[in-house]
């Protein structure tokens, strides 16, 4: 469909793709290949070039579709931290990549060279 295709890292059979019905949908490989619009979540808006532009998402429970206000799509890319010079510089500096979970409702990043370290959003008081 001449649009970006996203594959879920933790489940390579799941995709976020734009269907020929011109909306974005979370579907499995079979539905993606058939381009039939079937899936587990989809955006309500049509003709969007990217799924991150969708404001309203719906989930399918096996019988019907329902709007899910908390569902959203966020583009997450690697983050590079550099320039730290203190005693923890080797811990701080590095490339952090998004993982398949949220922390405090934000993207959680894991340090590529040391998976024991994370970059995360902390709420005041946490």
JSON list of C-alpha atoms in Angstrom, two decimals:
[
{"chain": "A", "resi": 1, "resn": "UNK", "atom": "CA", "xyz": [0.00, 0.00, 0.00]},
{"chain": "A", "resi": 2, "resn": "UNK", "atom": "CA", "xyz": [3.03, 2.25, -0.32]},
{"chain": "A", "resi": 3, "resn": "UNK", "atom": "CA", "xyz": [3.09, 2.95, 3.43]},
{"chain": "A", "resi": 4, "resn": "UNK", "atom": "CA", "xyz": [5.43, 2.00, 6.24]},
{"chain": "A", "resi": 5, "resn": "UNK", "atom": "CA", "xyz": [4.87, -1.45, 7.71]},
{"chain": "A", "resi": 6, "resn": "UNK", "atom": "CA", "xyz": [5.65, -1.94, 11.41]},
{"chain": "A", "resi": 7, "resn": "UNK", "atom": "CA", "xyz": [6.44, -5.36, 12.86]},
{"chain": "A", "resi": 8, "resn": "UNK", "atom": "CA", "xyz": [6.14, -6.01, 16.59]},
{"chain": "A", "resi": 9, "resn": "UNK", "atom": "CA", "xyz": [9.58, -6.84, 17.96]},
{"chain": "A", "resi": 10, "resn": "UNK", "atom": "CA", "xyz": [8.35, -9.20, 20.69]},
{"chain": "A", "resi": 11, "resn": "UNK", "atom": "CA", "xyz": [5.87, -11.00, 18.39]},
{"chain": "A", "resi": 12, "resn": "UNK", "atom": "CA", "xyz": [7.02, -11.08, 14.75]},
{"chain": "A", "resi": 13, "resn": "UNK", "atom": "CA", "xyz": [3.60, -12.37, 13.62]},
{"chain": "A", "resi": 14, "resn": "UNK", "atom": "CA", "xyz": [1.95, -9.05, 14.58]},
{"chain": "A", "resi": 15, "resn": "UNK", "atom": "CA", "xyz": [1.98, -5.91, 12.41]},
{"chain": "A", "resi": 16, "resn": "UNK", "atom": "CA", "xyz": [0.73, -2.35, 12.37]},
{"chain": "A", "resi": 17, "resn": "UNK", "atom": "CA", "xyz": [-0.16, -1.65, 8.75]},
{"chain": "A", "resi": 18, "resn": "UNK", "atom": "CA", "xyz": [-2.34, 0.53, 6.59]},
{"chain": "A", "resi": 19, "resn": "UNK", "atom": "CA", "xyz": [-4.98, -1.47, 4.78]},
{"chain": "A", "resi": 20, "resn": "UNK", "atom": "CA", "xyz": [-6.41, -0.90, 1.34]},
{"chain": "A", "resi": 21, "resn": "UNK", "atom": "CA", "xyz": [-9.45, 0.37, 3.28]},
{"chain": "A", "resi": 22, "resn": "UNK", "atom": "CA", "xyz": [-7.12, 3.34, 4.12]},
{"chain": "A", "resi": 23, "resn": "UNK", "atom": "CA", "xyz": [-7.03, 2.97, 7.91]},
{"chain": "A", "resi": 24, "resn": "UNK", "atom": "CA", "xyz": [-4.26, 1.65, 10.17]},
{"chain": "A", "resi": 25, "resn": "UNK", "atom": "CA", "xyz": [-4.79, -1.73, 11.85]},
{"chain": "A", "resi": 26, "resn": "UNK", "atom": "CA", "xyz": [-2.93, -4.07, 14.22]},
{"chain": "A", "resi": 27, "resn": "UNK", "atom": "CA", "xyz": [-3.17, -7.48, 12.60]},
{"chain": "A", "resi": 28, "resn": "UNK", "atom": "CA", "xyz": [-1.43, -10.80, 12.28]},
{"chain": "A", "resi": 29, "resn": "UNK", "atom": "CA", "xyz": [0.63, -11.96, 9.31]},
{"chain": "A", "resi": 30, "resn": "UNK", "atom": "CA", "xyz": [-2.30, -13.77, 7.67]},
{"chain": "A", "resi": 31, "resn": "UNK", "atom": "CA", "xyz": [-4.57, -10.70, 7.70]},
{"chain": "A", "resi": 32, "resn": "UNK", "atom": "CA", "xyz": [-1.68, -8.46, 6.63]},
{"chain": "A", "resi": 33, "resn": "UNK", "atom": "CA", "xyz": [-0.92, -10.68, 3.65]},
{"chain": "A", "resi": 34, "resn": "UNK", "atom": "CA", "xyz": [-4.60, -10.84, 2.70]},
{"chain": "A", "resi": 35, "resn": "UNK", "atom": "CA", "xyz": [-4.92, -7.05, 3.14]},
{"chain": "A", "resi": 36, "resn": "UNK", "atom": "CA", "xyz": [-8.42, -7.72, 4.42]},
{"chain": "A", "resi": 37, "resn": "UNK", "atom": "CA", "xyz": [-8.57, -5.10, 7.19]},
{"chain": "A", "resi": 38, "resn": "UNK", "atom": "CA", "xyz": [-9.00, -7.70, 9.94]},
{"chain": "A", "resi": 39, "resn": "UNK", "atom": "CA", "xyz": [-7.21, -7.15, 13.21]},
{"chain": "A", "resi": 40, "resn": "UNK", "atom": "CA", "xyz": [-7.34, -6.43, 16.92]},
{"chain": "A", "resi": 41, "resn": "UNK", "atom": "CA", "xyz": [-7.08, -2.63, 16.94]},
{"chain": "A", "resi": 42, "resn": "UNK", "atom": "CA", "xyz": [-7.60, 0.07, 14.33]},
{"chain": "A", "resi": 43, "resn": "UNK", "atom": "CA", "xyz": [-7.76, 3.82, 14.06]},
{"chain": "A", "resi": 44, "resn": "UNK", "atom": "CA", "xyz": [-11.07, 5.52, 13.36]},
{"chain": "A", "resi": 45, "resn": "UNK", "atom": "CA", "xyz": [-9.59, 8.08, 10.98]},
{"chain": "A", "resi": 46, "resn": "UNK", "atom": "CA", "xyz": [-8.85, 7.24, 7.36]},
{"chain": "A", "resi": 47, "resn": "UNK", "atom": "CA", "xyz": [-6.31, 8.45, 4.81]},
{"chain": "A", "resi": 48, "resn": "UNK", "atom": "CA", "xyz": [-3.62, 9.13, 7.45]},
{"chain": "A", "resi": 49, "resn": "UNK", "atom": "CA", "xyz": [-0.04, 8.82, 6.15]},
{"chain": "A", "resi": 50, "resn": "UNK", "atom": "CA", "xyz": [1.22, 7.66, 9.57]},
{"chain": "A", "resi": 51, "resn": "UNK", "atom": "CA", "xyz": [-0.49, 5.82, 12.46]},
{"chain": "A", "resi": 52, "resn": "UNK", "atom": "CA", "xyz": [0.95, 8.32, 14.95]},
{"chain": "A", "resi": 53, "resn": "UNK", "atom": "CA", "xyz": [-1.44, 10.95, 13.54]},
{"chain": "A", "resi": 54, "resn": "UNK", "atom": "CA", "xyz": [-4.53, 8.99, 14.60]},
{"chain": "A", "resi": 55, "resn": "UNK", "atom": "CA", "xyz": [-6.46, 10.46, 17.51]},
{"chain": "A", "resi": 56, "resn": "UNK", "atom": "CA", "xyz": [-9.06, 7.71, 18.00]},
{"chain": "A", "resi": 57, "resn": "UNK", "atom": "CA", "xyz": [-8.31, 4.00, 18.27]},
{"chain": "A", "resi": 58, "resn": "UNK", "atom": "CA", "xyz": [-10.70, 1.08, 18.62]},
{"chain": "A", "resi": 59, "resn": "UNK", "atom": "CA", "xyz": [-10.17, -2.46, 19.94]},
{"chain": "A", "resi": 60, "resn": "UNK", "atom": "CA", "xyz": [-11.91, -5.63, 18.80]},
{"chain": "A", "resi": 61, "resn": "UNK", "atom": "CA", "xyz": [-13.00, -8.00, 21.58]},
{"chain": "A", "resi": 62, "resn": "UNK", "atom": "CA", "xyz": [-13.90, -10.88, 19.28]},
{"chain": "A", "resi": 63, "resn": "UNK", "atom": "CA", "xyz": [-17.45, -9.65, 18.71]},
{"chain": "A", "resi": 64, "resn": "UNK", "atom": "CA", "xyz": [-17.46, -5.88, 18.32]},
{"chain": "A", "resi": 65, "resn": "UNK", "atom": "CA", "xyz": [-15.28, -2.79, 18.08]},
{"chain": "A", "resi": 66, "resn": "UNK", "atom": "CA", "xyz": [-15.09, -0.25, 20.93]},
{"chain": "A", "resi": 67, "resn": "UNK", "atom": "CA", "xyz": [-13.28, 3.08, 21.17]},
{"chain": "A", "resi": 68, "resn": "UNK", "atom": "CA", "xyz": [-10.40, 2.87, 23.65]},
{"chain": "A", "resi": 69, "resn": "UNK", "atom": "CA", "xyz": [-9.46, 6.41, 24.75]},
{"chain": "A", "resi": 70, "resn": "UNK", "atom": "CA", "xyz": [-6.20, 5.29, 26.40]},
{"chain": "A", "resi": 71, "resn": "UNK", "atom": "CA", "xyz": [-4.91, 3.53, 23.27]},
{"chain": "A", "resi": 72, "resn": "UNK", "atom": "CA", "xyz": [-2.36, 5.55, 21.30]},
{"chain": "A", "resi": 73, "resn": "UNK", "atom": "CA", "xyz": [0.50, 5.03, 18.88]},
{"chain": "A", "resi": 74, "resn": "UNK", "atom": "CA", "xyz": [3.84, 6.75, 19.51]},
{"chain": "A", "resi": 75, "resn": "UNK", "atom": "CA", "xyz": [6.86, 6.70, 17.21]},
{"chain": "A", "resi": 76, "resn": "UNK", "atom": "CA", "xyz": [9.82, 5.59, 19.29]},
{"chain": "A", "resi": 77, "resn": "UNK", "atom": "CA", "xyz": [13.35, 5.74, 17.94]},
{"chain": "A", "resi": 78, "resn": "UNK", "atom": "CA", "xyz": [16.75, 5.21, 19.51]},
{"chain": "A", "resi": 79, "resn": "UNK", "atom": "CA", "xyz": [18.09, 7.92, 21.80]},
{"chain": "A", "resi": 80, "resn": "UNK", "atom": "CA", "xyz": [21.80, 8.79, 22.03]},
{"chain": "A", "resi": 81, "resn": "UNK", "atom": "CA", "xyz": [23.18, 10.29, 25.23]},
{"chain": "A", "resi": 82, "resn": "UNK", "atom": "CA", "xyz": [26.69, 11.72, 25.03]},
{"chain": "A", "resi": 83, "resn": "UNK", "atom": "CA", "xyz": [28.86, 14.27, 26.75]},
{"chain": "A", "resi": 84, "resn": "UNK", "atom": "CA", "xyz": [28.71, 12.98, 30.33]},
{"chain": "A", "resi": 85, "resn": "UNK", "atom": "CA", "xyz": [32.23, 13.23, 31.79]},
{"chain": "A", "resi": 86, "resn": "UNK", "atom": "CA", "xyz": [31.84, 12.41, 35.49]},
{"chain": "A", "resi": 87, "resn": "UNK", "atom": "CA", "xyz": [32.55, 9.12, 37.25]},
{"chain": "A", "resi": 88, "resn": "UNK", "atom": "CA", "xyz": [29.34, 7.57, 35.85]},
{"chain": "A", "resi": 89, "resn": "UNK", "atom": "CA", "xyz": [29.97, 8.70, 32.25]},
{"chain": "A", "resi": 90, "resn": "UNK", "atom": "CA", "xyz": [30.37, 5.13, 30.98]},
{"chain": "A", "resi": 91, "resn": "UNK", "atom": "CA", "xyz": [27.00, 4.27, 32.49]},
{"chain": "A", "resi": 92, "resn": "UNK", "atom": "CA", "xyz": [25.22, 7.41, 31.26]},
{"chain": "A", "resi": 93, "resn": "UNK", "atom": "CA", "xyz": [26.60, 7.78, 27.72]},
{"chain": "A", "resi": 94, "resn": "UNK", "atom": "CA", "xyz": [25.33, 5.39, 25.09]},
{"chain": "A", "resi": 95, "resn": "UNK", "atom": "CA", "xyz": [22.57, 4.39, 22.71]},
{"chain": "A", "resi": 96, "resn": "UNK", "atom": "CA", "xyz": [19.20, 3.58, 24.26]},
{"chain": "A", "resi": 97, "resn": "UNK", "atom": "CA", "xyz": [16.54, 1.72, 22.25]},
{"chain": "A", "resi": 98, "resn": "UNK", "atom": "CA", "xyz": [12.79, 1.53, 22.92]},
{"chain": "A", "resi": 99, "resn": "UNK", "atom": "CA", "xyz": [11.48, -1.67, 24.48]},
{"chain": "A", "resi": 100, "resn": "UNK", "atom": "CA", "xyz": [8.00, -3.17, 24.21]},
{"chain": "A", "resi": 101, "resn": "UNK", "atom": "CA", "xyz": [6.63, -1.72, 27.41]},
{"chain": "A", "resi": 102, "resn": "UNK", "atom": "CA", "xyz": [5.72, 1.61, 28.91]},
{"chain": "A", "resi": 103, "resn": "UNK", "atom": "CA", "xyz": [6.95, 3.09, 32.19]},
{"chain": "A", "resi": 104, "resn": "UNK", "atom": "CA", "xyz": [4.75, 5.77, 33.78]},
{"chain": "A", "resi": 105, "resn": "UNK", "atom": "CA", "xyz": [2.80, 5.85, 30.50]},
{"chain": "A", "resi": 106, "resn": "UNK", "atom": "CA", "xyz": [5.91, 6.77, 28.47]},
{"chain": "A", "resi": 107, "resn": "UNK", "atom": "CA", "xyz": [8.29, 4.88, 26.19]},
{"chain": "A", "resi": 108, "resn": "UNK", "atom": "CA", "xyz": [10.93, 2.93, 28.12]},
{"chain": "A", "resi": 109, "resn": "UNK", "atom": "CA", "xyz": [14.45, 2.81, 26.64]},
{"chain": "A", "resi": 110, "resn": "UNK", "atom": "CA", "xyz": [17.10, 0.16, 27.32]},
{"chain": "A", "resi": 111, "resn": "UNK", "atom": "CA", "xyz": [20.82, 0.77, 26.90]},
{"chain": "A", "resi": 112, "resn": "UNK", "atom": "CA", "xyz": [21.97, -1.21, 23.88]},
{"chain": "A", "resi": 113, "resn": "UNK", "atom": "CA", "xyz": [25.44, -2.02, 25.26]},
{"chain": "A", "resi": 114, "resn": "UNK", "atom": "CA", "xyz": [24.25, -2.81, 28.80]},
{"chain": "A", "resi": 115, "resn": "UNK", "atom": "CA", "xyz": [20.68, -4.18, 29.14]},
{"chain": "A", "resi": 116, "resn": "UNK", "atom": "CA", "xyz": [20.71, -3.58, 32.91]},
{"chain": "A", "resi": 117, "resn": "UNK", "atom": "CA", "xyz": [20.41, 0.21, 32.35]},
{"chain": "A", "resi": 118, "resn": "UNK", "atom": "CA", "xyz": [17.29, 2.12, 31.28]},
{"chain": "A", "resi": 119, "resn": "UNK", "atom": "CA", "xyz": [16.24, 5.62, 30.36]},
{"chain": "A", "resi": 120, "resn": "UNK", "atom": "CA", "xyz": [12.77, 6.23, 31.74]},
{"chain": "A", "resi": 121, "resn": "UNK", "atom": "CA", "xyz": [10.27, 8.94, 32.55]},
{"chain": "A", "resi": 122, "resn": "UNK", "atom": "CA", "xyz": [9.98, 9.47, 36.29]},
{"chain": "A", "resi": 123, "resn": "UNK", "atom": "CA", "xyz": [7.08, 11.37, 37.80]},
{"chain": "A", "resi": 124, "resn": "UNK", "atom": "CA", "xyz": [7.84, 13.88, 40.52]},
{"chain": "A", "resi": 125, "resn": "UNK", "atom": "CA", "xyz": [7.73, 12.09, 43.84]},
{"chain": "A", "resi": 126, "resn": "UNK", "atom": "CA", "xyz": [8.62, 8.63, 42.44]}
]
